[in-house]
Structures are given as C-alpha cells and as structure tokens.
Amino acid sequence: MSDDSTPMTAALRARLAATPLWDFALALYARPGVEAACLRLQDEAGVDVCELLWHCWLYRHGLVVEGEPEALESIRAWQRDVTVVVRGLRRELKTDAQHHPGVAEVRRQLQRSELAAERETLARLQAVSESGQGICPLSSPPPGLESTLASRWQLQKKPQLLALQTLECQLDPPQGPR
C-alpha cells in the first residue's frame, strides 16, 4: 500500500488512526488469559509482545504484515536496546524490592519506564501500519490468527500454539480492509 493508493486505502488509514494500537493493546491484554499467553510467548519463544499485539491489531483490521518492513529493524533495535534493558533491570530487582522500600520504588519507576518504552514501540508500529509499508489485506477467506502467527515465528510447541489460540479466541473477528 503506497500513499497514492485508492480511496479505500485512505479510508483504511483513517480507520487505523481512529483505533490507536495503544488502546487496542491495553484492551486485548486485559482480556482473560491474554497476559499469560503473551508472556509465555515472550519468555519461551522470544516473541516481542508489542510486535505480537501489533499483528493482532492488524489482523483485527483485516491486514497482515508481508515480509519484513524496513522500519521494523529500528523498532526492534529500540525494543532490544531500551525496553528489554529496562525490563531486565525491573525483573532483577523483584526479590530485593520485597524487602527494601527504596528498591521497591526504583522498581516501580522502572516499570513505568518500561511501559513508556512499550507505548513508544506501539506508536512506531502504528506509524508503519499507517504508511502501508509491508502491510497487505488478509487473503479471503482469512487464515486463522494462530496459523498466521505460528508460521511467522515458526512456533510448533504445544504450549506456544495454545497461547496463540488464546489470543485468537479473545480477539474480535477480523474486519475487512475498507
């Protein structure tokens, strides 16, 4: 999808802008089983939760990522160099925070920083989507979200596939790109 695409594409861009990825991610993550599924995929398969939620958001809009958009490289570098580092520090302080109020406060600040870094990631992913770079409509009939994501990240282990099933069950049906 390029900027000079059809008016239908302009309508789709407007719909993406009207339903921010951040709001979608918060709502989906709060649904039963989704947080545990996301964390399982993150911790066991190395799947970036922000990128996972982005794929769910796109799927919900009847879209899919085709290949590896160029902008993903810098977004992944941000996640690796900022978000993952802050998350590691937060996790490292978990035990000490239970016994030391000062450490607990530092850990809370790191948690807020981690969330801010994730919000920035989602904003960047939304910008990629709105640009249309590497984004295309789902085929018709659309493949299931589980199979789409399992193929993307080459997931085969049963617990990981079950986590993807949880996401698919909690996600509203896809809307076709208009």
PDB file of C-alpha atoms in Angstrom:
ATOM      1  CA  MET A   1       0.000   0.000   0.000  1.00  0.00           C
ATOM      2  CA  SER A   2       1.520   3.268  -1.051  1.00  0.00           C
ATOM      3  CA  ASP A   3       0.371   6.781  -0.279  1.00  0.00           C
ATOM      4  CA  ASP A   4      -1.095   7.139  -3.762  1.00  0.00           C
ATOM      5  CA  SER A   5      -3.382   4.097  -3.388  1.00  0.00           C
ATOM      6  CA  THR A   6      -7.137   4.034  -3.831  1.00  0.00           C
ATOM      7  CA  PRO A   7      -9.631   5.953  -1.687  1.00  0.00           C
ATOM      8  CA  MET A   8     -10.425   2.618   0.009  1.00  0.00           C
ATOM      9  CA  THR A   9      -6.896   2.633   1.317  1.00  0.00           C
ATOM     10  CA  ALA A  10      -7.345   6.171   2.574  1.00  0.00           C
ATOM     11  CA  ALA A  11     -10.444   5.001   4.463  1.00  0.00           C
ATOM     12  CA  LEU A  12      -8.458   2.137   5.934  1.00  0.00           C
ATOM     13  CA  ARG A  13      -5.700   4.504   7.041  1.00  0.00           C
ATOM     14  CA  ALA A  14      -8.304   6.692   8.694  1.00  0.00           C
ATOM     15  CA  ARG A  15      -9.762   3.658  10.478  1.00  0.00           C
ATOM     16  CA  LEU A  16      -6.319   2.621  11.728  1.00  0.00           C
ATOM     17  CA  ALA A  17      -5.690   6.150  13.000  1.00  0.00           C
ATOM     18  CA  ALA A  18      -9.119   6.181  14.680  1.00  0.00           C
ATOM     19  CA  THR A  19      -8.383   2.976  16.615  1.00  0.00           C
ATOM     20  CA  PRO A  20      -4.952   3.513  18.171  1.00  0.00           C
ATOM     21  CA  LEU A  21      -2.787   0.460  18.595  1.00  0.00           C
ATOM     22  CA  TRP A  22      -2.046   1.504  22.198  1.00  0.00           C
ATOM     23  CA  ASP A  23      -5.743   1.449  23.162  1.00  0.00           C
ATOM     24  CA  PHE A  24      -6.278  -1.851  21.361  1.00  0.00           C
ATOM     25  CA  ALA A  25      -3.230  -3.407  23.058  1.00  0.00           C
ATOM     26  CA  LEU A  26      -4.377  -2.361  26.527  1.00  0.00           C
ATOM     27  CA  ALA A  27      -7.878  -3.712  25.947  1.00  0.00           C
ATOM     28  CA  LEU A  28      -6.732  -7.030  24.464  1.00  0.00           C
ATOM     29  CA  TYR A  29      -4.033  -7.538  27.109  1.00  0.00           C
ATOM     30  CA  ALA A  30      -6.682  -7.139  29.830  1.00  0.00           C
ATOM     31  CA  ARG A  31      -8.871  -9.936  28.442  1.00  0.00           C
ATOM     32  CA  PRO A  32      -8.816 -13.314  30.229  1.00  0.00           C
ATOM     33  CA  GLY A  33      -5.689 -15.352  29.515  1.00  0.00           C
ATOM     34  CA  VAL A  34      -4.092 -12.861  27.130  1.00  0.00           C
ATOM     35  CA  GLU A  35      -1.423 -11.525  29.500  1.00  0.00           C
ATOM     36  CA  ALA A  36      -0.300 -15.059  30.381  1.00  0.00           C
ATOM     37  CA  ALA A  37      -0.310 -16.073  26.701  1.00  0.00           C
ATOM     38  CA  CYS A  38       1.762 -13.029  25.700  1.00  0.00           C
ATOM     39  CA  LEU A  39       4.285 -13.557  28.487  1.00  0.00           C
ATOM     40  CA  ARG A  40       4.608 -17.251  27.637  1.00  0.00           C
ATOM     41  CA  LEU A  41       5.381 -16.401  24.018  1.00  0.00           C
ATOM     42  CA  GLN A  42       7.821 -13.698  25.138  1.00  0.00           C
ATOM     43  CA  ASP A  43       9.663 -15.821  27.698  1.00  0.00           C
ATOM     44  CA  GLU A  44       9.607 -19.202  25.933  1.00  0.00           C
ATOM     45  CA  ALA A  45       9.782 -18.251  22.259  1.00  0.00           C
ATOM     46  CA  GLY A  46      11.374 -14.789  22.278  1.00  0.00           C
ATOM     47  CA  VAL A  47       8.333 -13.163  20.683  1.00  0.00           C
ATOM     48  CA  ASP A  48       8.166  -9.428  21.287  1.00  0.00           C
ATOM     49  CA  VAL A  49       4.815  -8.702  22.981  1.00  0.00           C
ATOM     50  CA  CYS A  50       4.444  -5.306  21.302  1.00  0.00           C
ATOM     51  CA  GLU A  51       5.011  -6.841  17.899  1.00  0.00           C
ATOM     52  CA  LEU A  52       2.608  -9.674  18.768  1.00  0.00           C
ATOM     53  CA  LEU A  53      -0.127  -7.217  19.762  1.00  0.00           C
ATOM     54  CA  TRP A  54       0.554  -5.236  16.586  1.00  0.00           C
ATOM     55  CA  HIS A  55      -0.047  -8.342  14.491  1.00  0.00           C
ATOM     56  CA  CYS A  56      -3.303  -8.938  16.380  1.00  0.00           C
ATOM     57  CA  TRP A  57      -4.370  -5.327  15.737  1.00  0.00           C
ATOM     58  CA  LEU A  58      -3.598  -5.630  12.044  1.00  0.00           C
ATOM     59  CA  TYR A  59      -5.421  -8.955  11.838  1.00  0.00           C
ATOM     60  CA  ARG A  60      -8.439  -7.362  13.509  1.00  0.00           C
ATOM     61  CA  HIS A  61      -8.388  -4.777  10.708  1.00  0.00           C
ATOM     62  CA  GLY A  62      -8.162  -7.483   8.031  1.00  0.00           C
ATOM     63  CA  LEU A  63      -4.469  -6.860   7.416  1.00  0.00           C
ATOM     64  CA  VAL A  64      -1.229  -8.788   7.685  1.00  0.00           C
ATOM     65  CA  VAL A  65       2.464  -7.940   7.556  1.00  0.00           C
ATOM     66  CA  GLU A  66       4.084  -9.069   4.346  1.00  0.00           C
ATOM     67  CA  GLY A  67       7.770  -9.863   4.695  1.00  0.00           C
ATOM     68  CA  GLU A  68       9.854  -7.613   6.934  1.00  0.00           C
ATOM     69  CA  PRO A  69       9.100  -3.904   6.558  1.00  0.00           C
ATOM     70  CA  GLU A  70      12.295  -1.850   6.623  1.00  0.00           C
ATOM     71  CA  ALA A  71      11.152   0.168   9.644  1.00  0.00           C
ATOM     72  CA  LEU A  72      10.950  -2.974  11.800  1.00  0.00           C
ATOM     73  CA  GLU A  73      14.740  -3.056  12.107  1.00  0.00           C
ATOM     74  CA  SER A  74      14.905   0.238  14.003  1.00  0.00           C
ATOM     75  CA  ILE A  75      11.809  -0.603  16.068  1.00  0.00           C
ATOM     76  CA  ARG A  76      13.340  -3.920  17.089  1.00  0.00           C
ATOM     77  CA  ALA A  77      16.592  -2.131  17.951  1.00  0.00           C
ATOM     78  CA  TRP A  78      14.607   0.231  20.214  1.00  0.00           C
ATOM     79  CA  GLN A  79      12.971  -2.738  21.907  1.00  0.00           C
ATOM     80  CA  ARG A  80      16.294  -4.550  22.326  1.00  0.00           C
ATOM     81  CA  ASP A  81      18.323  -1.540  23.466  1.00  0.00           C
ATOM     82  CA  VAL A  82      15.727   0.196  25.638  1.00  0.00           C
ATOM     83  CA  THR A  83      12.662  -1.844  26.576  1.00  0.00           C
ATOM     84  CA  VAL A  84      14.401  -5.170  27.155  1.00  0.00           C
ATOM     85  CA  VAL A  85      17.150  -3.500  29.196  1.00  0.00           C
ATOM     86  CA  VAL A  86      14.642  -1.712  31.438  1.00  0.00           C
ATOM     87  CA  ARG A  87      12.574  -4.909  31.778  1.00  0.00           C
ATOM     88  CA  GLY A  88      15.688  -6.852  32.778  1.00  0.00           C
ATOM     89  CA  LEU A  89      16.542  -4.325  35.470  1.00  0.00           C
ATOM     90  CA  ARG A  90      12.959  -4.383  36.774  1.00  0.00           C
ATOM     91  CA  ARG A  91      12.934  -8.172  36.937  1.00  0.00           C
ATOM     92  CA  GLU A  92      16.358  -8.250  38.565  1.00  0.00           C
ATOM     93  CA  LEU A  93      15.105  -6.064  41.429  1.00  0.00           C
ATOM     94  CA  LYS A  94      11.995  -8.148  42.155  1.00  0.00           C
ATOM     95  CA  THR A  95      13.398 -10.045  45.164  1.00  0.00           C
ATOM     96  CA  ASP A  96      15.165  -7.060  46.741  1.00  0.00           C
ATOM     97  CA  ALA A  97      12.046  -4.915  46.288  1.00  0.00           C
ATOM     98  CA  GLN A  98      10.129  -7.236  48.618  1.00  0.00           C
ATOM     99  CA  HIS A  99      12.485  -6.342  51.492  1.00  0.00           C
ATOM    100  CA  HIS A 100      13.588  -2.771  50.754  1.00  0.00           C
ATOM    101  CA  PRO A 101      11.101   0.076  50.204  1.00  0.00           C
ATOM    102  CA  GLY A 102      13.672   2.162  48.326  1.00  0.00           C
ATOM    103  CA  VAL A 103      14.340  -0.669  45.889  1.00  0.00           C
ATOM    104  CA  ALA A 104      10.584  -1.171  45.527  1.00  0.00           C
ATOM    105  CA  GLU A 105      10.242   2.478  44.476  1.00  0.00           C
ATOM    106  CA  VAL A 106      13.075   2.149  41.945  1.00  0.00           C
ATOM    107  CA  ARG A 107      11.354  -0.966  40.586  1.00  0.00           C
ATOM    108  CA  ARG A 108       8.039   0.927  40.237  1.00  0.00           C
ATOM    109  CA  GLN A 109       9.830   3.681  38.336  1.00  0.00           C
ATOM    110  CA  LEU A 110      11.437   1.112  36.051  1.00  0.00           C
ATOM    111  CA  GLN A 111       8.010  -0.440  35.463  1.00  0.00           C
ATOM    112  CA  ARG A 112       6.644   2.979  34.412  1.00  0.00           C
ATOM    113  CA  SER A 113       9.657   3.468  32.137  1.00  0.00           C
ATOM    114  CA  GLU A 114       9.164   0.031  30.599  1.00  0.00           C
ATOM    115  CA  LEU A 115       5.525   0.841  29.894  1.00  0.00           C
ATOM    116  CA  ALA A 116       6.505   4.188  28.339  1.00  0.00           C
ATOM    117  CA  ALA A 117       9.058   2.425  26.125  1.00  0.00           C
ATOM    118  CA  GLU A 118       6.408  -0.086  25.035  1.00  0.00           C
ATOM    119  CA  ARG A 119       3.992   2.732  24.275  1.00  0.00           C
ATOM    120  CA  GLU A 120       6.658   4.321  22.065  1.00  0.00           C
ATOM    121  CA  THR A 121       7.157   0.991  20.300  1.00  0.00           C
ATOM    122  CA  LEU A 122       3.431   0.673  19.628  1.00  0.00           C
ATOM    123  CA  ALA A 123       3.310   4.248  18.300  1.00  0.00           C
ATOM    124  CA  ARG A 124       6.138   3.432  15.896  1.00  0.00           C
ATOM    125  CA  LEU A 125       4.411   0.214  14.793  1.00  0.00           C
ATOM    126  CA  GLN A 126       1.182   2.111  14.203  1.00  0.00           C
ATOM    127  CA  ALA A 127       3.074   4.643  12.066  1.00  0.00           C
ATOM    128  CA  VAL A 128       4.453   1.774   9.959  1.00  0.00           C
ATOM    129  CA  SER A 129       0.917   0.478   9.514  1.00  0.00           C
ATOM    130  CA  GLU A 130      -0.489   3.854   8.530  1.00  0.00           C
ATOM    131  CA  SER A 131       2.305   4.274   5.976  1.00  0.00           C
ATOM    132  CA  GLY A 132       1.240   0.981   4.430  1.00  0.00           C
ATOM    133  CA  GLN A 133       4.847  -0.228   4.228  1.00  0.00           C
ATOM    134  CA  GLY A 134       4.796  -4.033   4.110  1.00  0.00           C
ATOM    135  CA  ILE A 135       1.099  -4.229   5.042  1.00  0.00           C
ATOM    136  CA  CYS A 136      -1.430  -6.048   2.868  1.00  0.00           C
ATOM    137  CA  PRO A 137      -5.010  -7.323   3.142  1.00  0.00           C
ATOM    138  CA  LEU A 138      -5.632 -10.785   4.550  1.00  0.00           C
ATOM    139  CA  SER A 139      -6.455 -13.367   1.934  1.00  0.00           C
ATOM    140  CA  SER A 140     -10.066 -14.422   1.533  1.00  0.00           C
ATOM    141  CA  PRO A 141     -11.133 -16.432   3.380  1.00  0.00           C
ATOM    142  CA  PRO A 142      -8.720 -15.183   6.048  1.00  0.00           C
ATOM    143  CA  PRO A 143      -6.372 -17.711   7.610  1.00  0.00           C
ATOM    144  CA  GLY A 144      -6.654 -18.112  11.360  1.00  0.00           C
ATOM    145  CA  LEU A 145      -4.618 -15.826  13.563  1.00  0.00           C
ATOM    146  CA  GLU A 146      -2.981 -18.831  15.232  1.00  0.00           C
ATOM    147  CA  SER A 147      -1.689 -20.281  11.969  1.00  0.00           C
ATOM    148  CA  THR A 148      -0.621 -16.852  10.682  1.00  0.00           C
ATOM    149  CA  LEU A 149       1.458 -16.100  13.783  1.00  0.00           C
ATOM    150  CA  ALA A 150       2.741 -19.657  14.255  1.00  0.00           C
ATOM    151  CA  SER A 151       4.077 -19.525  10.723  1.00  0.00           C
ATOM    152  CA  ARG A 152       5.566 -16.053  11.172  1.00  0.00           C
ATOM    153  CA  TRP A 153       7.575 -17.042  14.262  1.00  0.00           C
ATOM    154  CA  GLN A 154       7.919 -20.751  13.395  1.00  0.00           C
ATOM    155  CA  LEU A 155       6.182 -21.821  16.598  1.00  0.00           C
ATOM    156  CA  GLN A 156       5.479 -25.532  16.945  1.00  0.00           C
ATOM    157  CA  LYS A 157       5.456 -26.334  20.655  1.00  0.00           C
ATOM    158  CA  LYS A 158       2.037 -27.127  22.038  1.00  0.00           C
ATOM    159  CA  PRO A 159       2.096 -24.538  24.898  1.00  0.00           C
ATOM    160  CA  GLN A 160       3.024 -21.813  22.411  1.00  0.00           C
ATOM    161  CA  LEU A 161       0.283 -22.844  19.986  1.00  0.00           C
ATOM    162  CA  LEU A 162      -2.177 -22.873  22.880  1.00  0.00           C
ATOM    163  CA  ALA A 163      -1.074 -19.334  23.757  1.00  0.00           C
ATOM    164  CA  LEU A 164      -1.798 -18.282  20.167  1.00  0.00           C
ATOM    165  CA  GLN A 165      -5.201 -19.980  20.379  1.00  0.00           C
ATOM    166  CA  THR A 166      -5.947 -17.936  23.483  1.00  0.00           C
ATOM    167  CA  LEU A 167      -5.153 -14.747  21.582  1.00  0.00           C
ATOM    168  CA  GLU A 168      -7.326 -15.804  18.678  1.00  0.00           C
ATOM    169  CA  CYS A 169     -10.239 -16.671  20.983  1.00  0.00           C
ATOM    170  CA  GLN A 170     -10.033 -13.310  22.742  1.00  0.00           C
ATOM    171  CA  LEU A 171      -9.706 -11.278  19.559  1.00  0.00           C
ATOM    172  CA  ASP A 172     -12.803  -9.900  17.870  1.00  0.00           C
ATOM    173  CA  PRO A 173     -13.286 -11.245  14.322  1.00  0.00           C
ATOM    174  CA  PRO A 174     -11.283  -9.503  11.605  1.00  0.00           C
ATOM    175  CA  GLN A 175     -12.836  -6.598   9.727  1.00  0.00           C
ATOM    176  CA  GLY A 176     -12.044  -6.491   6.065  1.00  0.00           C
ATOM    177  CA  PRO A 177      -9.901  -3.596   4.857  1.00  0.00           C
ATOM    178  CA  ARG A 178     -12.231  -0.896   3.532  1.00  0.00           C
TER     179      ARG A 178
END
